[in-house]
Amino acid sequence: MGSCELKYIFGDLAESLPFDPRGEGVELTADNLPVLPAKIETSNLYLTRSSHTYHPSFKIDSIGFNAHKETYRYLGLLILSAIFHPQHSEITIKLNHPETEVSNLVVEYYRSELGKLSGGYHKKPFAFKYYPELTSKHPFDKCINPRNLPCFALTNLEDFVNSEDDWKNRDTIRISGGGKTVCTDEGMILFAELLLNVGLPQNEQDEYALEGENGFRGVGINSAEAILLLPGHIFWVDEHWQ
């Protein structure tokens, strides 16, 4: 495939992260995470759209991520950079892979502004200490409050889906962790941590399923579901990466 701008931004940092689950962790903060441009492009990730039907009257959107381990790691670092740096409320990744069914992956992180705060206590992200960890197909503990899980929405760049054509032509995935949704930045951190762990050589899992209300819960309230696929999975197509 073509060049991946994510690699140029995050390649060195990804290589410097610990890989041994028995070893030391690393502190990730605004000091060692890069400031990002508002728009990035990559051809090393593609997304598919489908739906998951639990019973005839309950169908929800399902998003399929397809990438190699290193790209998942870069995406995890991108999410952390978006959280710890206030320059942009969203980062748009334009997906150039020829097999993608989604054109844009948008990482959102909304911050309250002085002068526009609601009543009560307000805080901002400080640091995340990352420890490598082996993971399972359903990676999040069932006891986690759904409000603290990541949220995914299949929409469009205008975030306006009004007609049947709008619905059919949704081409944007929004990953959120606060502001517009009931999710929190804890949900974004959880997803970023999962992406870093997906990239570990020791992790042999080739599928991670983040399901909704009627499955093995891995996403927030009213969120689309997400599946992460890696080489070796039955639905992985080697020819898509030549």
PDB file of C-alpha atoms in Angstrom:
ATOM      1  CA  MET A   1       0.000   0.000   0.000  1.00  0.00           C
ATOM      2  CA  GLY A   2       0.951   3.663  -0.191  1.00  0.00           C
ATOM      3  CA  SER A   3       2.672   5.697   2.447  1.00  0.00           C
ATOM      4  CA  CYS A   4       1.013   6.220   5.810  1.00  0.00           C
ATOM      5  CA  GLU A   5       1.259   9.694   7.291  1.00  0.00           C
ATOM      6  CA  LEU A   6       0.424   8.158  10.663  1.00  0.00           C
ATOM      7  CA  LYS A   7       3.772   6.364  10.555  1.00  0.00           C
ATOM      8  CA  TYR A   8       5.698   9.586  10.002  1.00  0.00           C
ATOM      9  CA  ILE A   9       3.948  11.230  12.939  1.00  0.00           C
ATOM     10  CA  PHE A  10       3.920   8.318  15.398  1.00  0.00           C
ATOM     11  CA  GLY A  11       6.438   5.747  14.153  1.00  0.00           C
ATOM     12  CA  ASP A  12       9.319   6.688  16.453  1.00  0.00           C
ATOM     13  CA  LEU A  13       7.087   7.113  19.501  1.00  0.00           C
ATOM     14  CA  ALA A  14       5.359   3.777  18.850  1.00  0.00           C
ATOM     15  CA  GLU A  15       8.727   2.034  18.657  1.00  0.00           C
ATOM     16  CA  SER A  16       9.777   3.577  21.971  1.00  0.00           C
ATOM     17  CA  LEU A  17       6.758   2.238  23.885  1.00  0.00           C
ATOM     18  CA  PRO A  18       7.246  -0.847  26.074  1.00  0.00           C
ATOM     19  CA  PHE A  19       6.231  -4.188  24.565  1.00  0.00           C
ATOM     20  CA  ASP A  20       6.711  -6.524  27.537  1.00  0.00           C
ATOM     21  CA  PRO A  21       3.581  -6.998  29.741  1.00  0.00           C
ATOM     22  CA  ARG A  22       5.931  -7.918  32.599  1.00  0.00           C
ATOM     23  CA  GLY A  23       8.019  -4.763  32.258  1.00  0.00           C
ATOM     24  CA  GLU A  24       7.789  -1.091  33.110  1.00  0.00           C
ATOM     25  CA  GLY A  25       5.103   1.286  31.946  1.00  0.00           C
ATOM     26  CA  VAL A  26       5.507   4.662  30.271  1.00  0.00           C
ATOM     27  CA  GLU A  27       3.875   8.009  31.041  1.00  0.00           C
ATOM     28  CA  LEU A  28       2.170   9.656  28.071  1.00  0.00           C
ATOM     29  CA  THR A  29       1.411  13.364  28.390  1.00  0.00           C
ATOM     30  CA  ALA A  30       1.248  16.554  26.355  1.00  0.00           C
ATOM     31  CA  ASP A  31       5.035  16.711  26.724  1.00  0.00           C
ATOM     32  CA  ASN A  32       5.778  13.566  24.698  1.00  0.00           C
ATOM     33  CA  LEU A  33       2.685  13.279  22.485  1.00  0.00           C
ATOM     34  CA  PRO A  34       2.815  15.310  19.252  1.00  0.00           C
ATOM     35  CA  VAL A  35       0.569  18.230  18.392  1.00  0.00           C
ATOM     36  CA  LEU A  36      -1.499  17.126  15.404  1.00  0.00           C
ATOM     37  CA  PRO A  37      -2.744  18.859  12.277  1.00  0.00           C
ATOM     38  CA  ALA A  38      -6.530  18.984  11.938  1.00  0.00           C
ATOM     39  CA  LYS A  39      -6.398  16.649   8.908  1.00  0.00           C
ATOM     40  CA  ILE A  40      -4.331  13.513   8.269  1.00  0.00           C
ATOM     41  CA  GLU A  41      -4.413  10.962   5.437  1.00  0.00           C
ATOM     42  CA  THR A  42      -3.608   7.262   5.382  1.00  0.00           C
ATOM     43  CA  SER A  43      -3.987   4.318   3.032  1.00  0.00           C
ATOM     44  CA  ASN A  44      -3.043   1.777   5.723  1.00  0.00           C
ATOM     45  CA  LEU A  45      -6.506   1.501   7.265  1.00  0.00           C
ATOM     46  CA  TYR A  46      -9.890   0.764   5.784  1.00  0.00           C
ATOM     47  CA  LEU A  47     -13.348   0.646   7.320  1.00  0.00           C
ATOM     48  CA  THR A  48     -16.421  -1.338   6.340  1.00  0.00           C
ATOM     49  CA  ARG A  49     -20.076  -0.717   7.166  1.00  0.00           C
ATOM     50  CA  SER A  50     -22.672  -3.304   8.092  1.00  0.00           C
ATOM     51  CA  SER A  51     -25.333  -3.957  10.719  1.00  0.00           C
ATOM     52  CA  HIS A  52     -25.715  -6.406  13.584  1.00  0.00           C
ATOM     53  CA  THR A  53     -29.178  -7.864  14.143  1.00  0.00           C
ATOM     54  CA  TYR A  54     -29.856  -9.279  17.599  1.00  0.00           C
ATOM     55  CA  HIS A  55     -33.509 -10.021  16.860  1.00  0.00           C
ATOM     56  CA  PRO A  56     -35.878  -8.897  14.081  1.00  0.00           C
ATOM     57  CA  SER A  57     -36.739  -5.618  15.781  1.00  0.00           C
ATOM     58  CA  PHE A  58     -33.256  -4.607  16.947  1.00  0.00           C
ATOM     59  CA  LYS A  59     -30.584  -3.775  14.377  1.00  0.00           C
ATOM     60  CA  ILE A  60     -27.599  -1.484  14.952  1.00  0.00           C
ATOM     61  CA  ASP A  61     -24.697  -0.196  12.858  1.00  0.00           C
ATOM     62  CA  SER A  62     -21.486  -2.194  12.919  1.00  0.00           C
ATOM     63  CA  ILE A  63     -18.115  -0.788  11.861  1.00  0.00           C
ATOM     64  CA  GLY A  64     -15.243  -3.003  10.746  1.00  0.00           C
ATOM     65  CA  PHE A  65     -11.662  -1.772  11.198  1.00  0.00           C
ATOM     66  CA  ASN A  66      -9.033  -3.459   9.003  1.00  0.00           C
ATOM     67  CA  ALA A  67      -5.360  -2.694   9.653  1.00  0.00           C
ATOM     68  CA  HIS A  68      -2.022  -4.175  10.642  1.00  0.00           C
ATOM     69  CA  LYS A  69      -0.754  -4.064  14.197  1.00  0.00           C
ATOM     70  CA  GLU A  70       1.461  -1.025  13.773  1.00  0.00           C
ATOM     71  CA  THR A  71      -1.379   1.066  12.320  1.00  0.00           C
ATOM     72  CA  TYR A  72      -3.623   0.264  15.280  1.00  0.00           C
ATOM     73  CA  ARG A  73      -0.812   1.469  17.538  1.00  0.00           C
ATOM     74  CA  TYR A  74      -0.511   4.730  15.607  1.00  0.00           C
ATOM     75  CA  LEU A  75      -4.265   5.267  15.879  1.00  0.00           C
ATOM     76  CA  GLY A  76      -4.103   4.719  19.642  1.00  0.00           C
ATOM     77  CA  LEU A  77      -1.409   7.366  19.952  1.00  0.00           C
ATOM     78  CA  LEU A  78      -3.417   9.732  17.752  1.00  0.00           C
ATOM     79  CA  ILE A  79      -6.404   9.469  20.109  1.00  0.00           C
ATOM     80  CA  LEU A  80      -4.168  10.197  23.090  1.00  0.00           C
ATOM     81  CA  SER A  81      -2.681  13.206  21.296  1.00  0.00           C
ATOM     82  CA  ALA A  82      -6.173  14.528  20.586  1.00  0.00           C
ATOM     83  CA  ILE A  83      -7.062  14.245  24.277  1.00  0.00           C
ATOM     84  CA  PHE A  84      -3.929  15.837  25.709  1.00  0.00           C
ATOM     85  CA  HIS A  85      -3.568  18.719  23.234  1.00  0.00           C
ATOM     86  CA  PRO A  86      -6.328  21.378  23.010  1.00  0.00           C
ATOM     87  CA  GLN A  87      -5.559  22.741  19.550  1.00  0.00           C
ATOM     88  CA  HIS A  88      -8.421  20.978  17.745  1.00  0.00           C
ATOM     89  CA  SER A  89     -11.820  19.717  18.875  1.00  0.00           C
ATOM     90  CA  GLU A  90     -11.593  17.022  16.194  1.00  0.00           C
ATOM     91  CA  ILE A  91      -8.990  15.326  14.017  1.00  0.00           C
ATOM     92  CA  THR A  92     -10.116  14.057  10.607  1.00  0.00           C
ATOM     93  CA  ILE A  93      -8.311  11.096   9.053  1.00  0.00           C
ATOM     94  CA  LYS A  94      -9.010  10.797   5.330  1.00  0.00           C
ATOM     95  CA  LEU A  95      -8.974   7.117   4.375  1.00  0.00           C
ATOM     96  CA  ASN A  96      -7.411   6.475   0.965  1.00  0.00           C
ATOM     97  CA  HIS A  97      -7.412   2.679   0.919  1.00  0.00           C
ATOM     98  CA  PRO A  98      -9.224   1.475  -2.242  1.00  0.00           C
ATOM     99  CA  GLU A  99     -11.348  -1.001  -0.261  1.00  0.00           C
ATOM    100  CA  THR A 100     -12.664   1.432   2.331  1.00  0.00           C
ATOM    101  CA  GLU A 101     -16.423   1.965   2.525  1.00  0.00           C
ATOM    102  CA  VAL A 102     -15.914   4.979   4.771  1.00  0.00           C
ATOM    103  CA  SER A 103     -14.048   8.099   3.626  1.00  0.00           C
ATOM    104  CA  ASN A 104     -13.391   9.816   6.949  1.00  0.00           C
ATOM    105  CA  LEU A 105     -12.531   8.733  10.480  1.00  0.00           C
ATOM    106  CA  VAL A 106     -13.050  11.634  12.888  1.00  0.00           C
ATOM    107  CA  VAL A 107     -11.654  11.608  16.421  1.00  0.00           C
ATOM    108  CA  GLU A 108     -13.644  14.075  18.547  1.00  0.00           C
ATOM    109  CA  TYR A 109     -12.745  15.501  21.911  1.00  0.00           C
ATOM    110  CA  TYR A 110     -14.777  18.486  23.049  1.00  0.00           C
ATOM    111  CA  ARG A 111     -13.468  20.770  25.769  1.00  0.00           C
ATOM    112  CA  SER A 112     -15.453  23.299  27.741  1.00  0.00           C
ATOM    113  CA  GLU A 113     -14.311  26.878  27.242  1.00  0.00           C
ATOM    114  CA  LEU A 114     -13.893  29.506  29.947  1.00  0.00           C
ATOM    115  CA  GLY A 115     -16.908  31.756  29.911  1.00  0.00           C
ATOM    116  CA  LYS A 116     -19.145  28.924  28.731  1.00  0.00           C
ATOM    117  CA  LEU A 117     -18.870  26.499  31.658  1.00  0.00           C
ATOM    118  CA  SER A 118     -21.842  24.908  33.368  1.00  0.00           C
ATOM    119  CA  GLY A 119     -22.007  24.840  37.157  1.00  0.00           C
ATOM    120  CA  GLY A 120     -19.746  22.505  39.080  1.00  0.00           C
ATOM    121  CA  TYR A 121     -16.210  21.163  39.005  1.00  0.00           C
ATOM    122  CA  HIS A 122     -14.246  20.992  35.737  1.00  0.00           C
ATOM    123  CA  LYS A 123     -11.001  19.159  35.035  1.00  0.00           C
ATOM    124  CA  LYS A 124      -8.661  18.496  32.130  1.00  0.00           C
ATOM    125  CA  PRO A 125      -6.503  15.477  31.148  1.00  0.00           C
ATOM    126  CA  PHE A 126      -3.102  15.265  32.832  1.00  0.00           C
ATOM    127  CA  ALA A 127      -1.361  11.957  32.022  1.00  0.00           C
ATOM    128  CA  PHE A 128      -1.906   8.337  31.019  1.00  0.00           C
ATOM    129  CA  LYS A 129       0.527   5.678  32.196  1.00  0.00           C
ATOM    130  CA  TYR A 130       0.560   2.843  29.714  1.00  0.00           C
ATOM    131  CA  TYR A 131       1.373  -0.719  30.710  1.00  0.00           C
ATOM    132  CA  PRO A 132       1.347  -3.346  27.911  1.00  0.00           C
ATOM    133  CA  GLU A 133      -1.309  -5.990  28.441  1.00  0.00           C
ATOM    134  CA  LEU A 134      -2.489  -9.121  26.644  1.00  0.00           C
ATOM    135  CA  THR A 135      -6.101  -8.803  25.530  1.00  0.00           C
ATOM    136  CA  SER A 136      -9.106 -10.941  24.607  1.00  0.00           C
ATOM    137  CA  LYS A 137     -11.752 -10.791  21.891  1.00  0.00           C
ATOM    138  CA  HIS A 138     -14.101  -8.934  24.266  1.00  0.00           C
ATOM    139  CA  PRO A 139     -11.542  -6.711  25.969  1.00  0.00           C
ATOM    140  CA  PHE A 140     -13.594  -4.587  28.362  1.00  0.00           C
ATOM    141  CA  ASP A 141     -14.776  -5.715  31.771  1.00  0.00           C
ATOM    142  CA  LYS A 142     -18.545  -6.186  31.885  1.00  0.00           C
ATOM    143  CA  CYS A 143     -18.657  -4.116  35.082  1.00  0.00           C
ATOM    144  CA  ILE A 144     -17.483  -0.920  33.337  1.00  0.00           C
ATOM    145  CA  ASN A 145     -20.194   1.735  33.333  1.00  0.00           C
ATOM    146  CA  PRO A 146     -21.395   2.189  29.706  1.00  0.00           C
ATOM    147  CA  ARG A 147     -20.865   5.939  30.170  1.00  0.00           C
ATOM    148  CA  ASN A 148     -17.143   5.203  30.427  1.00  0.00           C
ATOM    149  CA  LEU A 149     -16.910   3.260  27.147  1.00  0.00           C
ATOM    150  CA  PRO A 150     -16.020   4.603  23.684  1.00  0.00           C
ATOM    151  CA  CYS A 151     -18.754   5.721  21.291  1.00  0.00           C
ATOM    152  CA  PHE A 152     -18.856   5.296  17.511  1.00  0.00           C
ATOM    153  CA  ALA A 153     -21.288   6.983  15.121  1.00  0.00           C
ATOM    154  CA  LEU A 154     -21.785   6.324  11.403  1.00  0.00           C
ATOM    155  CA  THR A 155     -22.774   9.665   9.888  1.00  0.00           C
ATOM    156  CA  ASN A 156     -21.322  12.225   7.474  1.00  0.00           C
ATOM    157  CA  LEU A 157     -18.948  15.165   7.812  1.00  0.00           C
ATOM    158  CA  GLU A 158     -21.836  17.595   8.247  1.00  0.00           C
ATOM    159  CA  ASP A 159     -23.252  15.303  10.959  1.00  0.00           C
ATOM    160  CA  PHE A 160     -26.648  15.792   9.331  1.00  0.00           C
ATOM    161  CA  VAL A 161     -28.607  12.705   8.284  1.00  0.00           C
ATOM    162  CA  ASN A 162     -32.122  13.734   7.316  1.00  0.00           C
ATOM    163  CA  SER A 163     -33.158  11.868   4.172  1.00  0.00           C
ATOM    164  CA  GLU A 164     -33.010   8.282   2.962  1.00  0.00           C
ATOM    165  CA  ASP A 165     -30.154   9.227   0.631  1.00  0.00           C
ATOM    166  CA  ASP A 166     -28.268  10.786   3.540  1.00  0.00           C
ATOM    167  CA  TRP A 167     -28.682   7.534   5.445  1.00  0.00           C
ATOM    168  CA  LYS A 168     -27.448   5.385   2.569  1.00  0.00           C
ATOM    169  CA  ASN A 169     -24.474   7.650   1.840  1.00  0.00           C
ATOM    170  CA  ARG A 170     -23.062   7.945   5.347  1.00  0.00           C
ATOM    171  CA  ASP A 171     -19.292   8.011   4.831  1.00  0.00           C
ATOM    172  CA  THR A 172     -17.869   9.188   8.156  1.00  0.00           C
ATOM    173  CA  ILE A 173     -17.158   7.453  11.443  1.00  0.00           C
ATOM    174  CA  ARG A 174     -16.972   9.645  14.532  1.00  0.00           C
ATOM    175  CA  ILE A 175     -15.196   8.338  17.626  1.00  0.00           C
ATOM    176  CA  SER A 176     -16.220  10.394  20.622  1.00  0.00           C
ATOM    177  CA  GLY A 177     -15.543  10.616  24.301  1.00  0.00           C
ATOM    178  CA  GLY A 178     -17.443  13.578  25.672  1.00  0.00           C
ATOM    179  CA  GLY A 179     -19.305  16.753  24.813  1.00  0.00           C
ATOM    180  CA  LYS A 180     -21.993  15.682  22.369  1.00  0.00           C
ATOM    181  CA  THR A 181     -22.453  12.213  23.848  1.00  0.00           C
ATOM    182  CA  VAL A 182     -22.833  10.585  27.230  1.00  0.00           C
ATOM    183  CA  CYS A 183     -19.375   9.072  26.853  1.00  0.00           C
ATOM    184  CA  THR A 184     -16.408  10.410  28.788  1.00  0.00           C
ATOM    185  CA  ASP A 185     -12.706  10.796  28.145  1.00  0.00           C
ATOM    186  CA  GLU A 186     -12.288   7.543  30.098  1.00  0.00           C
ATOM    187  CA  GLY A 187     -13.944   5.804  27.148  1.00  0.00           C
ATOM    188  CA  MET A 188     -11.496   7.352  24.706  1.00  0.00           C
ATOM    189  CA  ILE A 189      -8.564   6.341  26.911  1.00  0.00           C
ATOM    190  CA  LEU A 190      -9.876   2.778  27.102  1.00  0.00           C
ATOM    191  CA  PHE A 191     -10.067   2.558  23.317  1.00  0.00           C
ATOM    192  CA  ALA A 192      -6.629   4.110  22.852  1.00  0.00           C
ATOM    193  CA  GLU A 193      -5.149   1.654  25.368  1.00  0.00           C
ATOM    194  CA  LEU A 194      -6.802  -1.242  23.538  1.00  0.00           C
ATOM    195  CA  LEU A 195      -5.311  -0.075  20.228  1.00  0.00           C
ATOM    196  CA  LEU A 196      -1.832   0.081  21.768  1.00  0.00           C
ATOM    197  CA  ASN A 197      -2.268  -3.453  23.109  1.00  0.00           C
ATOM    198  CA  VAL A 198      -3.633  -4.752  19.789  1.00  0.00           C
ATOM    199  CA  GLY A 199      -0.249  -3.813  18.331  1.00  0.00           C
ATOM    200  CA  LEU A 200       1.754  -5.972  20.725  1.00  0.00           C
ATOM    201  CA  PRO A 201       3.579  -8.848  18.981  1.00  0.00           C
ATOM    202  CA  GLN A 202       2.576 -11.175  21.832  1.00  0.00           C
ATOM    203  CA  ASN A 203      -1.133 -10.618  21.242  1.00  0.00           C
ATOM    204  CA  GLU A 204      -2.285 -13.415  18.933  1.00  0.00           C
ATOM    205  CA  GLN A 205      -5.941 -12.383  18.825  1.00  0.00           C
ATOM    206  CA  ASP A 206      -7.047 -11.497  15.284  1.00  0.00           C
ATOM    207  CA  GLU A 207     -10.460 -10.042  16.190  1.00  0.00           C
ATOM    208  CA  TYR A 208     -11.713  -7.650  18.864  1.00  0.00           C
ATOM    209  CA  ALA A 209     -15.462  -7.172  19.193  1.00  0.00           C
ATOM    210  CA  LEU A 210     -16.908  -4.109  20.906  1.00  0.00           C
ATOM    211  CA  GLU A 211     -20.622  -4.833  21.122  1.00  0.00           C
ATOM    212  CA  GLY A 212     -23.635  -2.917  22.383  1.00  0.00           C
ATOM    213  CA  GLU A 213     -26.564  -3.400  24.716  1.00  0.00           C
ATOM    214  CA  ASN A 214     -27.399  -6.957  23.690  1.00  0.00           C
ATOM    215  CA  GLY A 215     -23.871  -8.353  23.351  1.00  0.00           C
ATOM    216  CA  PHE A 216     -20.532  -8.399  25.166  1.00  0.00           C
ATOM    217  CA  ARG A 217     -20.634  -4.726  26.044  1.00  0.00           C
ATOM    218  CA  GLY A 218     -17.761  -2.699  24.648  1.00  0.00           C
ATOM    219  CA  VAL A 219     -19.309   0.580  23.472  1.00  0.00           C
ATOM    220  CA  GLY A 220     -21.245   3.407  25.066  1.00  0.00           C
ATOM    221  CA  ILE A 221     -24.961   4.084  25.098  1.00  0.00           C
ATOM    222  CA  ASN A 222     -26.570   4.329  21.624  1.00  0.00           C
ATOM    223  CA  SER A 223     -23.210   3.685  19.970  1.00  0.00           C
ATOM    224  CA  ALA A 224     -22.575   1.697  16.816  1.00  0.00           C
ATOM    225  CA  GLU A 225     -20.596  -1.480  17.398  1.00  0.00           C
ATOM    226  CA  ALA A 226     -16.992  -1.880  16.291  1.00  0.00           C
ATOM    227  CA  ILE A 227     -14.908  -4.871  15.213  1.00  0.00           C
ATOM    228  CA  LEU A 228     -11.135  -4.728  14.835  1.00  0.00           C
ATOM    229  CA  LEU A 229      -9.697  -7.250  12.364  1.00  0.00           C
ATOM    230  CA  LEU A 230      -6.061  -8.244  11.850  1.00  0.00           C
ATOM    231  CA  PRO A 231      -4.102 -10.535   9.508  1.00  0.00           C
ATOM    232  CA  GLY A 232      -5.064 -14.165   9.935  1.00  0.00           C
ATOM    233  CA  HIS A 233      -8.758 -13.522  10.484  1.00  0.00           C
ATOM    234  CA  ILE A 234     -11.180 -15.433   8.260  1.00  0.00           C
ATOM    235  CA  PHE A 235     -12.414 -12.149   6.743  1.00  0.00           C
ATOM    236  CA  TRP A 236      -8.930 -10.667   6.261  1.00  0.00           C
ATOM    237  CA  VAL A 237      -8.056 -10.359   2.549  1.00  0.00           C
ATOM    238  CA  ASP A 238      -4.311 -10.366   1.836  1.00  0.00           C
ATOM    239  CA  GLU A 239      -4.910  -9.107  -1.708  1.00  0.00           C
ATOM    240  CA  HIS A 240      -6.259  -5.843  -0.301  1.00  0.00           C
ATOM    241  CA  TRP A 241      -2.773  -4.983   0.937  1.00  0.00           C
ATOM    242  CA  GLN A 242      -0.693  -5.600  -2.154  1.00  0.00           C
TER     243      GLN A 242
END
